[in-house]
Amino acid sequence: MPLIEFTDKGLYCRAGDFYIDPWRPVDKAVITHAHSDHARWGNKYYLCHHDTRPILQQRLGPNTYQDIAWNEPVYMNGVRITLFPAGHIIGSSQVRIESNGEIWVVSGDYKIENDGISGQFEPVKCHSFITESTFGLPIYNWKPQTEIYTDVQNWIRKNQEVSKTSVLIAYSLGKAQRLLHPIAEVTDKIFVHGAVYNIHMALVNAGWKLPAVQRVTPETSKEELKGAVVIAPSSAEGSPWLRRFAPYEIGICSGWMQVRGNARRKNADAGFALSDHADWNGLLQACRETEAECIYATHGFQAVFTRYLNEHGINAKEVKTEYGDDELEPAELKLEED
Amino acid sequence: MREFAELVMKLGSSTKTNDKLEALMHYFNNADNKDKVWVIAIFSGRRPKRAVNTTQLATYCVELVDLPFWLFEESYHTVGDLAETIALLLPGNENAPNTSKPLHLYIEQLRDLEKQAEEIKKQFILKAWKEMNFAERFVFNKLITGGFRIGVSQKVIVNALAKTINLDSSVIAHRISGNWDPSTITFDELLSEHSLNTDFSKPYPFYLAYAIEEDVSQLGDPKDWQAEWKWDGIRGQVIKRNQELFVWSRGEELMTEKFPEYHSLAQVLPDGIAIDGEIIPSVDQKPLPFALLQTRIGRKNITKKQLQEVPIAFFAYDLLEYNGEDWRDRPLEERRSQLEEVIAATNHPSLIISPIVPFSNWEELARLRESSRELGAEGFMLKKKQSTYQVGRKRGDWWKWKIDPLTIDAVMIYAQKGAGRRSNLYTDYTFAVKDGDKLIAFTKAYSGLTDKEFAQVDAFVKRNSLEKFGPVRTVKPELVFEIAFEGIAASNRHKSGVALRFPRISRWRKDKTPEEINTLEDLKQLLEVYGK
């Protein structure tokens, strides 16, 4: 029996009797990160990184949580579990599992570039590596984030010159926080949507030092919004909620913006290919550095990615999971206002 | 090249017509004159000849970046645009100094490349890529592959030019139409009267109508209006000037050579004339289905058999120039009666007057409209008798009043990712009807759903694909759609035996199961009634 099985409830470790990011309720769940397609409601026990816990609590309410540091072992039925930074969002971790000398690593979602808040992705040597492949095509190679930040900043300045509000569409957990520092270099007028605000406050209350933001409320005046930046989740796109910001320009921050057609389909004024996922070269680098004997590729372009790996002498298989495409906001975080 | 690339990027990303207009005006005010001529040419469909084919381009790219060809294809199916795929795959060059040459130089070099050896072509392309950043590579590749669809209509180009050089937009539209060679004409020549005096072939910009949405009785007194059958052919202009005949399509393609039937018109038509009408296959003054016209166009050599079986006529309905004089400002009534005289005097078997349909009230016309399909028409054109011949698509004086389309319920069986703004979304579908317990594919359709519906179908396809054949997924036959189409014809190139005219999705029949869809027999009955 392999150390991790792919079951209809999720990735299951029989030897330790626990699941990793299960998509149906189970007794014991190890959580890679707090995005809703990975950390679901209804488990009896959640094990996660220290930084993930406050967000899980904010999202899922009271539950049995255990939080640990990176590289701090926990044992379940003699199976050794440790977490390592995945660089995806705050608290995101790879899960390393060791039993009788066999080592598996579940990547969760990850990116290689250090964004300054999520920790530096750390390659972990293992026998089997389960990797995401959201952007597993060679057309997805990101520009260095500093260049993208400069693009975003220039865009904001251009909007300020004509007294327009800059509305940035970004995932409320992860990209919204990542954007705060580069935005704060241009303006201190940062407004956020309620969904972004809730996560922001959960992090601030947990001790995170982030640039100050204000929640958009019905009382927020037109005058305050002139030249300001608003961060909102993608559920706000095309919604009446945006009307209060007129005149505004809308910019979408997502790896999918790499392809022009996607930006045009969304009717965005600007698209910034800023992603919290590894690009093509990042995925390849991560897979090589694990030195794994077998790579399992899931959610994304897994068929393409595994074929390429196999042609390049790396044994790879595709597996189906029920994780979503979290470069787009899941339905759960719908507008709380209006 | 950088200014042009920036223009293309700006036009592609801006969502407001005004921003596009400004970007174009900025370009026309600042760019090199030779480049400007090419920009007008490119955006009005006058692409330079393809010097390098797309397979060659793709091959140079994968060799350079050391990727297998299948991976290039996968990437292409996701991006939906070959030029962009290559630009995305090439190694980054964003911080390189601006080393690229002006647009017209690249185009001239590409033109000279056509007859060169493969190795020289390759070296040229590789060198050009090296000199360029992402946006420049994209537009450079686009120059080679063609299809500059970047969300800007010819109307916007014309308006931008009109504002830049302070001339009326209808004058500009006329001047940049027709036969001119961007590699020899100067910007000033193109936009001055010069081009009207030297280019005898020049067509007039077509006057186009919108579909009428309100009740036709709102148009007022029927006596003020003229009704003609709306034909399903190719809109065209027959011109004779300087004793030479020119036949233009609405797409501003010179089609004179394609239709030998028209050639003898050069002898019988009076000189200095331009007639607007429909290029359409016809026997005994009755039109044949559009599908037959398609067997004639796109073919270089036309056989005797084709000339006999699918003879092409010209159904004339307007007179734009007579005795070398521009008649567009005269009222339709006057143009029409002169047109009738000319056609009667010409007495040529291929030049037919498109008849006026007499009616005394709108109810009567509505009843007559019911017989459109039997007559090979798709409804009426309603034109104000006092109307001038305007430029482009305008509301008010001319209206299309089309009949409702035919429809059939079908199940989706294949899906493929779309292009452009539908890139990486399954939006191109193939549909099937029932034939006993089998499903028979009979049409593709790409349009008719909202973005939200496309997203839902896309999610369904991703979850329910059965097999993969290249870019095509076979999908669990579950989703039922109503397919609307304008006409139906027999076809031995299709397994179903029928070909549809302008098929599109009219609605998603969530209330129907695949058991309730139409059958091949139903399609054949429609063919029997409307397709013969």
mmCIF file with all atom_site columns, C-alpha atoms in Angstrom, chain B residues 49-143:
data_model
loop_
_atom_site.group_PDB
_atom_site.id
_atom_site.type_symbol
_atom_site.label_atom_id
_atom_site.label_alt_id
_atom_site.label_comp_id
_atom_site.label_asym_id
_atom_site.label_entity_id
_atom_site.label_seq_id
_atom_site.pdbx_PDB_ins_code
_atom_site.Cartn_x
_atom_site.Cartn_y
_atom_site.Cartn_z
_atom_site.occupancy
_atom_site.B_iso_or_equiv
_atom_site.pdbx_formal_charge
_atom_site.auth_seq_id
_atom_site.auth_comp_id
_atom_site.auth_asym_id
_atom_site.auth_atom_id
_atom_site.pdbx_PDB_model_num
ATOM 1  C CA . LYS B 1 49  ? 1.765  38.477 -48.366 1.00 0.00 ? 49  LYS B CA 1
ATOM 2  C CA . ARG B 1 50  ? 2.670  35.643 -46.044 1.00 0.00 ? 50  ARG B CA 1
ATOM 3  C CA . ALA B 1 51  ? 6.411  35.198 -46.433 1.00 0.00 ? 51  ALA B CA 1
ATOM 4  C CA . VAL B 1 52  ? 6.850  32.533 -43.789 1.00 0.00 ? 52  VAL B CA 1
ATOM 5  C CA . ASN B 1 53  ? 4.208  29.974 -42.974 1.00 0.00 ? 53  ASN B CA 1
ATOM 6  C CA . THR B 1 54  ? 2.935  29.293 -39.486 1.00 0.00 ? 54  THR B CA 1
ATOM 7  C CA . THR B 1 55  ? 4.530  25.855 -39.237 1.00 0.00 ? 55  THR B CA 1
ATOM 8  C CA . GLN B 1 56  ? 7.911  27.391 -39.992 1.00 0.00 ? 56  GLN B CA 1
ATOM 9  C CA . LEU B 1 57  ? 7.376  30.068 -37.370 1.00 0.00 ? 57  LEU B CA 1
ATOM 10 C CA . ALA B 1 58  ? 6.359  27.505 -34.774 1.00 0.00 ? 58  ALA B CA 1
ATOM 11 C CA . THR B 1 59  ? 9.332  25.328 -35.640 1.00 0.00 ? 59  THR B CA 1
ATOM 12 C CA . TYR B 1 60  ? 11.849 28.178 -35.278 1.00 0.00 ? 60  TYR B CA 1
ATOM 13 C CA . CYS B 1 61  ? 10.286 28.953 -31.925 1.00 0.00 ? 61  CYS B CA 1
ATOM 14 C CA . VAL B 1 62  ? 10.430 25.423 -30.458 1.00 0.00 ? 62  VAL B CA 1
ATOM 15 C CA . GLU B 1 63  ? 13.994 24.968 -31.692 1.00 0.00 ? 63  GLU B CA 1
ATOM 16 C CA . LEU B 1 64  ? 15.012 28.182 -30.025 1.00 0.00 ? 64  LEU B CA 1
ATOM 17 C CA . VAL B 1 65  ? 13.419 27.384 -26.667 1.00 0.00 ? 65  VAL B CA 1
ATOM 18 C CA . ASP B 1 66  ? 14.035 23.633 -26.851 1.00 0.00 ? 66  ASP B CA 1
ATOM 19 C CA . LEU B 1 67  ? 10.479 22.389 -26.359 1.00 0.00 ? 67  LEU B CA 1
ATOM 20 C CA . PRO B 1 68  ? 8.769  19.429 -28.022 1.00 0.00 ? 68  PRO B CA 1
ATOM 21 C CA . PHE B 1 69  ? 6.340  20.370 -30.772 1.00 0.00 ? 69  PHE B CA 1
ATOM 22 C CA . TRP B 1 70  ? 3.366  18.745 -29.029 1.00 0.00 ? 70  TRP B CA 1
ATOM 23 C CA . LEU B 1 71  ? 3.903  21.108 -26.117 1.00 0.00 ? 71  LEU B CA 1
ATOM 24 C CA . PHE B 1 72  ? 3.822  24.033 -28.507 1.00 0.00 ? 72  PHE B CA 1
ATOM 25 C CA . GLU B 1 73  ? 0.490  22.748 -29.794 1.00 0.00 ? 73  GLU B CA 1
ATOM 26 C CA . GLU B 1 74  ? -0.914 22.348 -26.285 1.00 0.00 ? 74  GLU B CA 1
ATOM 27 C CA . SER B 1 75  ? 0.143  25.899 -25.522 1.00 0.00 ? 75  SER B CA 1
ATOM 28 C CA . TYR B 1 76  ? -1.395 27.143 -28.722 1.00 0.00 ? 76  TYR B CA 1
ATOM 29 C CA . HIS B 1 77  ? -4.741 25.501 -27.962 1.00 0.00 ? 77  HIS B CA 1
ATOM 30 C CA . THR B 1 78  ? -4.799 27.250 -24.616 1.00 0.00 ? 78  THR B CA 1
ATOM 31 C CA . VAL B 1 79  ? -3.750 30.674 -25.881 1.00 0.00 ? 79  VAL B CA 1
ATOM 32 C CA . GLY B 1 80  ? -5.838 30.463 -29.048 1.00 0.00 ? 80  GLY B CA 1
ATOM 33 C CA . ASP B 1 81  ? -3.481 32.709 -31.017 1.00 0.00 ? 81  ASP B CA 1
ATOM 34 C CA . LEU B 1 82  ? -0.315 31.548 -32.717 1.00 0.00 ? 82  LEU B CA 1
ATOM 35 C CA . ALA B 1 83  ? 1.457  34.899 -32.704 1.00 0.00 ? 83  ALA B CA 1
ATOM 36 C CA . GLU B 1 84  ? 0.833  35.341 -28.997 1.00 0.00 ? 84  GLU B CA 1
ATOM 37 C CA . THR B 1 85  ? 1.813  31.758 -28.170 1.00 0.00 ? 85  THR B CA 1
ATOM 38 C CA . ILE B 1 86  ? 5.218  32.288 -29.753 1.00 0.00 ? 86  ILE B CA 1
ATOM 39 C CA . ALA B 1 87  ? 5.688  35.635 -28.033 1.00 0.00 ? 87  ALA B CA 1
ATOM 40 C CA . LEU B 1 88  ? 4.885  33.997 -24.684 1.00 0.00 ? 88  LEU B CA 1
ATOM 41 C CA . LEU B 1 89  ? 7.264  31.093 -25.260 1.00 0.00 ? 89  LEU B CA 1
ATOM 42 C CA . LEU B 1 90  ? 10.282 33.108 -26.379 1.00 0.00 ? 90  LEU B CA 1
ATOM 43 C CA . PRO B 1 91  ? 12.746 33.970 -23.616 1.00 0.00 ? 91  PRO B CA 1
ATOM 44 C CA . GLY B 1 92  ? 12.100 37.334 -21.972 1.00 0.00 ? 92  GLY B CA 1
ATOM 45 C CA . ASN B 1 93  ? 13.673 40.409 -23.494 1.00 0.00 ? 93  ASN B CA 1
ATOM 46 C CA . GLU B 1 94  ? 11.882 43.151 -21.609 1.00 0.00 ? 94  GLU B CA 1
ATOM 47 C CA . ASN B 1 95  ? 14.884 45.117 -20.448 1.00 0.00 ? 95  ASN B CA 1
ATOM 48 C CA . ALA B 1 96  ? 16.703 45.027 -23.750 1.00 0.00 ? 96  ALA B CA 1
ATOM 49 C CA . PRO B 1 97  ? 17.295 48.435 -25.334 1.00 0.00 ? 97  PRO B CA 1
ATOM 50 C CA . ASN B 1 98  ? 14.927 49.497 -28.082 1.00 0.00 ? 98  ASN B CA 1
ATOM 51 C CA . THR B 1 99  ? 16.725 48.023 -31.067 1.00 0.00 ? 99  THR B CA 1
ATOM 52 C CA . SER B 1 100 ? 13.824 47.323 -33.355 1.00 0.00 ? 100 SER B CA 1
ATOM 53 C CA . LYS B 1 101 ? 13.383 49.008 -36.713 1.00 0.00 ? 101 LYS B CA 1
ATOM 54 C CA . PRO B 1 102 ? 10.369 50.944 -38.001 1.00 0.00 ? 102 PRO B CA 1
ATOM 55 C CA . LEU B 1 103 ? 7.273  48.953 -38.889 1.00 0.00 ? 103 LEU B CA 1
ATOM 56 C CA . HIS B 1 104 ? 7.468  49.563 -42.641 1.00 0.00 ? 104 HIS B CA 1
ATOM 57 C CA . LEU B 1 105 ? 11.058 48.307 -42.784 1.00 0.00 ? 105 LEU B CA 1
ATOM 58 C CA . TYR B 1 106 ? 10.067 44.971 -41.276 1.00 0.00 ? 106 TYR B CA 1
ATOM 59 C CA . ILE B 1 107 ? 7.167  44.713 -43.677 1.00 0.00 ? 107 ILE B CA 1
ATOM 60 C CA . GLU B 1 108 ? 9.337  45.508 -46.674 1.00 0.00 ? 108 GLU B CA 1
ATOM 61 C CA . GLN B 1 109 ? 11.902 42.970 -45.560 1.00 0.00 ? 109 GLN B CA 1
ATOM 62 C CA . LEU B 1 110 ? 9.213  40.373 -45.036 1.00 0.00 ? 110 LEU B CA 1
ATOM 63 C CA . ARG B 1 111 ? 7.968  41.028 -48.536 1.00 0.00 ? 111 ARG B CA 1
ATOM 64 C CA . ASP B 1 112 ? 11.437 40.582 -50.016 1.00 0.00 ? 112 ASP B CA 1
ATOM 65 C CA . LEU B 1 113 ? 11.817 37.394 -48.039 1.00 0.00 ? 113 LEU B CA 1
ATOM 66 C CA . GLU B 1 114 ? 9.082  35.555 -49.867 1.00 0.00 ? 114 GLU B CA 1
ATOM 67 C CA . LYS B 1 115 ? 11.317 34.117 -52.561 1.00 0.00 ? 115 LYS B CA 1
ATOM 68 C CA . GLN B 1 116 ? 14.338 33.552 -50.361 1.00 0.00 ? 116 GLN B CA 1
ATOM 69 C CA . ALA B 1 117 ? 15.682 30.215 -49.204 1.00 0.00 ? 117 ALA B CA 1
ATOM 70 C CA . GLU B 1 118 ? 14.352 28.742 -46.000 1.00 0.00 ? 118 GLU B CA 1
ATOM 71 C CA . GLU B 1 119 ? 17.582 29.305 -44.073 1.00 0.00 ? 119 GLU B CA 1
ATOM 72 C CA . ILE B 1 120 ? 17.566 33.021 -44.864 1.00 0.00 ? 120 ILE B CA 1
ATOM 73 C CA . LYS B 1 121 ? 13.967 33.295 -43.726 1.00 0.00 ? 121 LYS B CA 1
ATOM 74 C CA . LYS B 1 122 ? 14.842 31.586 -40.500 1.00 0.00 ? 122 LYS B CA 1
ATOM 75 C CA . GLN B 1 123 ? 17.810 33.821 -39.770 1.00 0.00 ? 123 GLN B CA 1
ATOM 76 C CA . PHE B 1 124 ? 15.708 36.901 -40.462 1.00 0.00 ? 124 PHE B CA 1
ATOM 77 C CA . ILE B 1 125 ? 12.966 35.809 -38.083 1.00 0.00 ? 125 ILE B CA 1
ATOM 78 C CA . LEU B 1 126 ? 15.365 34.838 -35.318 1.00 0.00 ? 126 LEU B CA 1
ATOM 79 C CA . LYS B 1 127 ? 17.216 38.127 -35.627 1.00 0.00 ? 127 LYS B CA 1
ATOM 80 C CA . ALA B 1 128 ? 13.988 40.096 -35.574 1.00 0.00 ? 128 ALA B CA 1
ATOM 81 C CA . TRP B 1 129 ? 12.800 38.310 -32.416 1.00 0.00 ? 129 TRP B CA 1
ATOM 82 C CA . LYS B 1 130 ? 16.091 39.135 -30.784 1.00 0.00 ? 130 LYS B CA 1
ATOM 83 C CA . GLU B 1 131 ? 15.621 42.845 -31.449 1.00 0.00 ? 131 GLU B CA 1
ATOM 84 C CA . MET B 1 132 ? 12.156 42.971 -29.954 1.00 0.00 ? 132 MET B CA 1
ATOM 85 C CA . ASN B 1 133 ? 10.313 42.945 -26.655 1.00 0.00 ? 133 ASN B CA 1
ATOM 86 C CA . PHE B 1 134 ? 7.175  40.902 -25.949 1.00 0.00 ? 134 PHE B CA 1
ATOM 87 C CA . ALA B 1 135 ? 4.667  43.310 -27.481 1.00 0.00 ? 135 ALA B CA 1
ATOM 88 C CA . GLU B 1 136 ? 6.791  43.836 -30.582 1.00 0.00 ? 136 GLU B CA 1
ATOM 89 C CA . ARG B 1 137 ? 7.247  40.121 -31.088 1.00 0.00 ? 137 ARG B CA 1
ATOM 90 C CA . PHE B 1 138 ? 3.523  39.638 -30.781 1.00 0.00 ? 138 PHE B CA 1
ATOM 91 C CA . VAL B 1 139 ? 2.660  42.217 -33.445 1.00 0.00 ? 139 VAL B CA 1
ATOM 92 C CA . PHE B 1 140 ? 5.551  41.104 -35.664 1.00 0.00 ? 140 PHE B CA 1
ATOM 93 C CA . ASN B 1 141 ? 4.278  37.512 -35.559 1.00 0.00 ? 141 ASN B CA 1
ATOM 94 C CA . LYS B 1 142 ? 0.792  38.824 -36.170 1.00 0.00 ? 142 LYS B CA 1
ATOM 95 C CA . LEU B 1 143 ? 1.993  40.618 -39.314 1.00 0.00 ? 143 LEU B CA 1
#
